Coordinates of C-alpha atoms in Angstrom, one line a residue:
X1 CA 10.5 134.2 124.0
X2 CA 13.0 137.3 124.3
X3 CA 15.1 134.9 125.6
X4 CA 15.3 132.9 122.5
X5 CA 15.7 135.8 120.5
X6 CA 18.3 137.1 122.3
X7 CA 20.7 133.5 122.2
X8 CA 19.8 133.3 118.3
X9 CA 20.9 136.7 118.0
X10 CA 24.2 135.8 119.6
X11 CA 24.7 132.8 117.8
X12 CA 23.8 135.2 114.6
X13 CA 27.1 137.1 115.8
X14 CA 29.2 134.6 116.4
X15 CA 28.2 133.1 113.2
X16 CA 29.2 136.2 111.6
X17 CA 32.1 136.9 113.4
X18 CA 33.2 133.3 112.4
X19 CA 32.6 134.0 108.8
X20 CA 34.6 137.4 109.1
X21 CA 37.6 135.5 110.6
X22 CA 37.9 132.9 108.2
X23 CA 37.7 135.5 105.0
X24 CA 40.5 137.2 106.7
X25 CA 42.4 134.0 106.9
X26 CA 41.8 132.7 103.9
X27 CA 42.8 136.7 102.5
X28 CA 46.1 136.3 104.7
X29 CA 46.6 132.7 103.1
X30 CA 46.2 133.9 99.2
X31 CA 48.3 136.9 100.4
X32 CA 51.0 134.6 101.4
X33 CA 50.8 132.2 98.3
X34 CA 51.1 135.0 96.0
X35 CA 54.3 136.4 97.6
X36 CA 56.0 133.1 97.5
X37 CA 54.7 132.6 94.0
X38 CA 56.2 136.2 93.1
X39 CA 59.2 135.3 95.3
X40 CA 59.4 131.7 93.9
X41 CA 59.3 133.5 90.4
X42 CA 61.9 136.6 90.8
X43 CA 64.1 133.7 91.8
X44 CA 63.8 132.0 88.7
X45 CA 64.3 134.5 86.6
X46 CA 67.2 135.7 88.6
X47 CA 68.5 132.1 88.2
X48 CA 67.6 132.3 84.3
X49 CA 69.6 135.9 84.1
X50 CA 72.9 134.4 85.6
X51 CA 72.6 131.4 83.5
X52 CA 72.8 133.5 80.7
X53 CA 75.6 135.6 81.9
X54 CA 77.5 132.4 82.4
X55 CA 76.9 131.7 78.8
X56 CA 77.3 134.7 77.3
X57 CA 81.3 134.7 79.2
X58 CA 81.8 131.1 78.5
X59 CA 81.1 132.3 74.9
X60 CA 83.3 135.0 74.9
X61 CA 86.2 132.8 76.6
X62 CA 85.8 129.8 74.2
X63 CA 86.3 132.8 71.3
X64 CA 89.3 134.3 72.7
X65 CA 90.4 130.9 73.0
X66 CA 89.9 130.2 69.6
X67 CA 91.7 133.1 68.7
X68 CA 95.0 132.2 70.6
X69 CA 94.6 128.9 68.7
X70 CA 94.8 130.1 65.5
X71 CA 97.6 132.3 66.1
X72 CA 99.6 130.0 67.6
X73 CA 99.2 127.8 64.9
X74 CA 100.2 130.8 62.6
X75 CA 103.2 131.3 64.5
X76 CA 104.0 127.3 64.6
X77 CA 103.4 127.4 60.3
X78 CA 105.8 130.5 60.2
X79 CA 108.6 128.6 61.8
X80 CA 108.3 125.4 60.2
X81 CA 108.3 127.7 56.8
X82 CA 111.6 129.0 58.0
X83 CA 110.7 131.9 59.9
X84 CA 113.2 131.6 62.3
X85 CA 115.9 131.4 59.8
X86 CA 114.9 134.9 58.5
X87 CA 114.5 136.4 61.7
X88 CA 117.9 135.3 62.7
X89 CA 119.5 136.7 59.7
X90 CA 117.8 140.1 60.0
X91 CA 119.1 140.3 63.7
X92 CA 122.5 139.4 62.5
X93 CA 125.3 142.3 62.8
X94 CA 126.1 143.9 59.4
X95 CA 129.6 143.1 58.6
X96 CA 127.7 139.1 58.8
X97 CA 125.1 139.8 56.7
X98 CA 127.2 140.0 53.4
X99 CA 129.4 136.9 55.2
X100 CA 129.6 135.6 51.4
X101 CA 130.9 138.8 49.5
X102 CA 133.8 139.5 52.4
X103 CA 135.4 136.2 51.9
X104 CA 133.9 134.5 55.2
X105 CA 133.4 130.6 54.9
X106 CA 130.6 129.4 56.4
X107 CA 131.0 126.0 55.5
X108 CA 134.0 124.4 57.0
X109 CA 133.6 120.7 56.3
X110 CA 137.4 118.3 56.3
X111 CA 138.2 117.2 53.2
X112 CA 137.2 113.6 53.0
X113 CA 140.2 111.5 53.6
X114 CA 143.2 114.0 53.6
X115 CA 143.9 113.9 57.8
X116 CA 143.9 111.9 60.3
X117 CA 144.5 111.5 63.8
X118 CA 147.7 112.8 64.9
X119 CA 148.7 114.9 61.7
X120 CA 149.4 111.3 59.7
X121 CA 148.4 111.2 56.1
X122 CA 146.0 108.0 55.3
X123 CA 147.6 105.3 53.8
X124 CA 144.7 105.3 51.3
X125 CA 145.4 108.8 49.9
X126 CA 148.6 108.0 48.1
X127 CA 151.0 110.2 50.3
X128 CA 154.3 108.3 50.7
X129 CA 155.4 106.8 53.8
X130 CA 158.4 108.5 56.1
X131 CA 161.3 106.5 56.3
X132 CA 161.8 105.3 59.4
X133 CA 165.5 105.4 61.7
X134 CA 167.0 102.3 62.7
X135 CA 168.2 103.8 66.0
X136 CA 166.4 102.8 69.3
X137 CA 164.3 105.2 70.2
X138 CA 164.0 105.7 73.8
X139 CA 161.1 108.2 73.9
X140 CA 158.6 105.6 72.8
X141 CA 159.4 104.0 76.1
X142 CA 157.0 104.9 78.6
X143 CA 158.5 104.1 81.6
X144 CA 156.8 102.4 84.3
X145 CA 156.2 103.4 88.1
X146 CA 159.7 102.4 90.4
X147 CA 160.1 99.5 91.9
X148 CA 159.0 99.4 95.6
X149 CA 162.0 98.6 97.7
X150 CA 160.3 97.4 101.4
X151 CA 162.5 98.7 104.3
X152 CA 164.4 96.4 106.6
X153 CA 162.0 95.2 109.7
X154 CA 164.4 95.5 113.2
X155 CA 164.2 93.3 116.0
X156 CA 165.3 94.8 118.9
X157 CA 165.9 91.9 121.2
X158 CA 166.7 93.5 124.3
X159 CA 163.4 95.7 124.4
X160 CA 160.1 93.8 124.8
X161 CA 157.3 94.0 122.0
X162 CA 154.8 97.0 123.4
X163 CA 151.8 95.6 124.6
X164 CA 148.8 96.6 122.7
X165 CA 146.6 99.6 124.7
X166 CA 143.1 98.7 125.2
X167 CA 140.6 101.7 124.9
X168 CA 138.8 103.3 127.6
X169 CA 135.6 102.9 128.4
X170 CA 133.4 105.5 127.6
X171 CA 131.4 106.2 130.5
X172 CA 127.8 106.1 129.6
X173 CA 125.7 108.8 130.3
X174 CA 122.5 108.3 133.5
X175 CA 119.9 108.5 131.2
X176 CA 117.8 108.8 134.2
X177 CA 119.1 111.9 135.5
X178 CA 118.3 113.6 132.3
X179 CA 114.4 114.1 132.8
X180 CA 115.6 115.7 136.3
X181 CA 117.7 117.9 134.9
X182 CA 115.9 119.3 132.5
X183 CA 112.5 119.4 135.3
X184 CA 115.2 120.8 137.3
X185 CA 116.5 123.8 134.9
X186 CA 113.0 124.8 134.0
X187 CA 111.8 125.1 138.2
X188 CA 114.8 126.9 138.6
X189 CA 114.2 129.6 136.1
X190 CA 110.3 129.9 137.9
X191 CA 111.7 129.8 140.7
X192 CA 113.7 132.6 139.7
X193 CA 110.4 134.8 138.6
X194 CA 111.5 133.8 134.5
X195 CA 108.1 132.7 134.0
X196 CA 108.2 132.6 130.0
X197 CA 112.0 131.0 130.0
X198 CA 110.5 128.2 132.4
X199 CA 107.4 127.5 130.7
X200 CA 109.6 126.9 127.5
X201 CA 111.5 124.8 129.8
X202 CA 108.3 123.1 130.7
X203 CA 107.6 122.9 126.8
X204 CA 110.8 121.2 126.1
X205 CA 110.8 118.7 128.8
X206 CA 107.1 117.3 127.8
X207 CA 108.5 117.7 124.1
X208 CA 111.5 115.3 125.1
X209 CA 109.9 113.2 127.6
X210 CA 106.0 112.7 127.0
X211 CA 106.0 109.9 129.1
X212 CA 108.3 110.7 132.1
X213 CA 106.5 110.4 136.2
X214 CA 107.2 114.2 136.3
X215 CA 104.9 115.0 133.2
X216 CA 101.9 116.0 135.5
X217 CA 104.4 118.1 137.6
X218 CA 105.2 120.0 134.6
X219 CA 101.9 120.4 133.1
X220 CA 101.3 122.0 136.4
X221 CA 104.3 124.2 136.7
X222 CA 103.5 125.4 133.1
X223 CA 99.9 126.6 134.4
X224 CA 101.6 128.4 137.5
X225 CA 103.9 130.7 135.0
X226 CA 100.2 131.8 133.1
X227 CA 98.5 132.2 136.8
X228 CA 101.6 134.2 137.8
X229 CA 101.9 136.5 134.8
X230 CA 98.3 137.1 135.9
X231 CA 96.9 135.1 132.6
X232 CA 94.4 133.5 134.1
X233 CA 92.4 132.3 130.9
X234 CA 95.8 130.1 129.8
X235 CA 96.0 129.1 133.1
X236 CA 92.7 127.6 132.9
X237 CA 93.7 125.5 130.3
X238 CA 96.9 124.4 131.8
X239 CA 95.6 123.6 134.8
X240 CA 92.7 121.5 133.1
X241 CA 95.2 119.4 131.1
X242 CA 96.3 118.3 134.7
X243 CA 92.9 117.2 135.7
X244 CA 92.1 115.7 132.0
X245 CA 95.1 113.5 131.5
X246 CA 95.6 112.7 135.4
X247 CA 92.9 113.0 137.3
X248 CA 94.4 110.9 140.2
X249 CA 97.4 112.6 140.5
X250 CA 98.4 114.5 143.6
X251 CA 98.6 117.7 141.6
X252 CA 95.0 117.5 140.3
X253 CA 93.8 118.4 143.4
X254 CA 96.4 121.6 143.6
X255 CA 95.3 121.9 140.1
X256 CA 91.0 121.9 141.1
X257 CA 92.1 124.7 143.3
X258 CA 93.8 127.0 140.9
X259 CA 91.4 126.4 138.3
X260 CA 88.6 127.9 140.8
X261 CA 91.1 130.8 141.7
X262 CA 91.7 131.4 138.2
X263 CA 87.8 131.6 137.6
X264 CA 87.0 134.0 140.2
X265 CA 89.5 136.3 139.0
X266 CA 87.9 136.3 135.5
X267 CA 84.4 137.1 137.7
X268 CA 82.8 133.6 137.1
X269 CA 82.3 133.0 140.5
X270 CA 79.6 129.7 139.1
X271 CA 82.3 127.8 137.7
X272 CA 84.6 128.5 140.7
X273 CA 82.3 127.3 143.6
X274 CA 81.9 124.5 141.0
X275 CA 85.5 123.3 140.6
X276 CA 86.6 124.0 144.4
X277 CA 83.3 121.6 144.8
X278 CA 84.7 119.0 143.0
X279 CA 88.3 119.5 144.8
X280 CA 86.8 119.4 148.2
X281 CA 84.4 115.8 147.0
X282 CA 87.4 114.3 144.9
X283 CA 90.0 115.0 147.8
X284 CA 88.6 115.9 150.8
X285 CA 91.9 114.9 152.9
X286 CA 94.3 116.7 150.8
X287 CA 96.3 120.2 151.6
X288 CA 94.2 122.0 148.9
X289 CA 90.6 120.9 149.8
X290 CA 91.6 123.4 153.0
X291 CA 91.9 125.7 150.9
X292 CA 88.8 125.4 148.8
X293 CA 86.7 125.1 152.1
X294 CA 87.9 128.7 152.7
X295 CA 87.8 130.1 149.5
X296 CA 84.0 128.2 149.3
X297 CA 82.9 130.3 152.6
X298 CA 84.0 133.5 151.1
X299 CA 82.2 133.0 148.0
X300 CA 79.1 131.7 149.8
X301 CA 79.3 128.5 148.1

């Protein structure tokens, strides 16, 4: 019997405790809806409030404009009415403004009939004609352009006819040698520690030759001027455009190993054990897998 009393008295608990917990939710819940209602409503009557802002400056734009109209159509009415006649006159210099009591004309119009061209009376206006000289008159002449006399053609009989001279041949230019030599300017200029001049050596050659055998050769020199001038994070880049666009070449292997230098000198020593990784899988037989091996065992990788 005090058994049973003592489990229904627990159950009473957790009854009650079960009761407690849901009023607190259900408090929490009715708390939350009434924020978000009060939130839900400040933001509509924020949204009302700049609607009416817009309005109210729409308003006052459309008036202004209305205004402009108007006087613009004032001004327009003004000149049509002659307005610019009058204001032309006032701006006139004094001794013009009384043109008509000074004795200025201002309307110069030819009497109708009285000239023509060349200083001639019209026949039409009754002036008599000029007698006219029997004499010849050689100034009404105009004479023409001389007669072209050709000169006399020479045979010289004792001297042969020259022979015509055929043009040289202008030597065409190896078109072949020209990706060389400009490869071959911009090593020269890294070779000679101009690290910027070659890698806008480098620039110009890919520029002028995007598909030349020496491309992934120059994408590679280009990241050896950043890896010397100690920018590694260019280099990087470089050296990955190697490995992107040629990933059989010879000098993506050289490249795999300069990326992973380039990373442990930034001190991400992950991605270099990962990239000297993929040299010494990709190409274990090559020159730079040695390398990597090396550079692996120092890094503990």
């Amino acid at each position: 019997m005090k058994y049973l009393k003592l489990v229904l008295l627990a159950a009473l608990c957790l009854f009650a405790v079960g009761c407690t917990a849901m009023q607190q939710r259900q408090a929490t819940t009715d708390a939350s809806t009434e924020w978000r209602l009060k939130s839900l409503e400040e933001s509509f009557l924020n949204f009302r409030e700049e609607q009416r802002r817009q309005a109210d400056t729409i308003d006052e734009k459309a008036a202004d404009a209305d205004k402009r109209i108007a006087e613009l159509e004032q001004e327009v009415a003004a000149l049509k009415a002659g307005g610019v006649v009058a204001d032309s006159a006032a701006d006139a210099p004094d001794d013009m403004k009384d043109g008509a009591n000074k004795g200025w004309v201002t309307d110069l119009k030819p009497e109708p009939d009285e000239w023509v061209e060349g200083g001639k009376p019209a026949p039409e206006s009754g002036a008599e004609p000029v007698a006219q000289s029997a004499e010849e008159k050689p100034w009404d002449k105009v004479p023409g352009p001389p007669p072209v006399i050709p000169e006399p053609t020479v045979v010289h009989r004792d001297k042969p006819a020259p022979k015509a001279v055929k043009p040289k041949p202008v030597p065409k230019k190896n078109v072949k040698s020209a990706p060389k030599a400009a490869y071959g300017s911009a090593m020269a200029l890294y070779d000679a520690g101009k690290y910027a001049a070659a890698r806008d050596g480098f620039d110009a050659f890919l520029k002028r030759f995007p598909k030349d055998d020496l491309v992934p050769n120059a994408l590679y020199w280009k990241g050896e001027t950043y890896y010397s001038q100690k920018d590694y994070a260019q280099s990087i880049l470089a050296f990955k455009e190697v490995t992107g666009r040629f990933p059989k070449h010879d000098k993506a292997a050289a490249a795999l190993l300069k990326i992973g230098m380039s990373y442990e000198r930034v001190g991400d020593p992950d991605n270099s054990v990962f990239y000297l990784r993929a040299l010494v899988e990709d190409f274990p037989d090559s020159a730079p897998a040695k390398l990597a091996r090396k550079e692996l065992r120092r890094l503990g990788g």
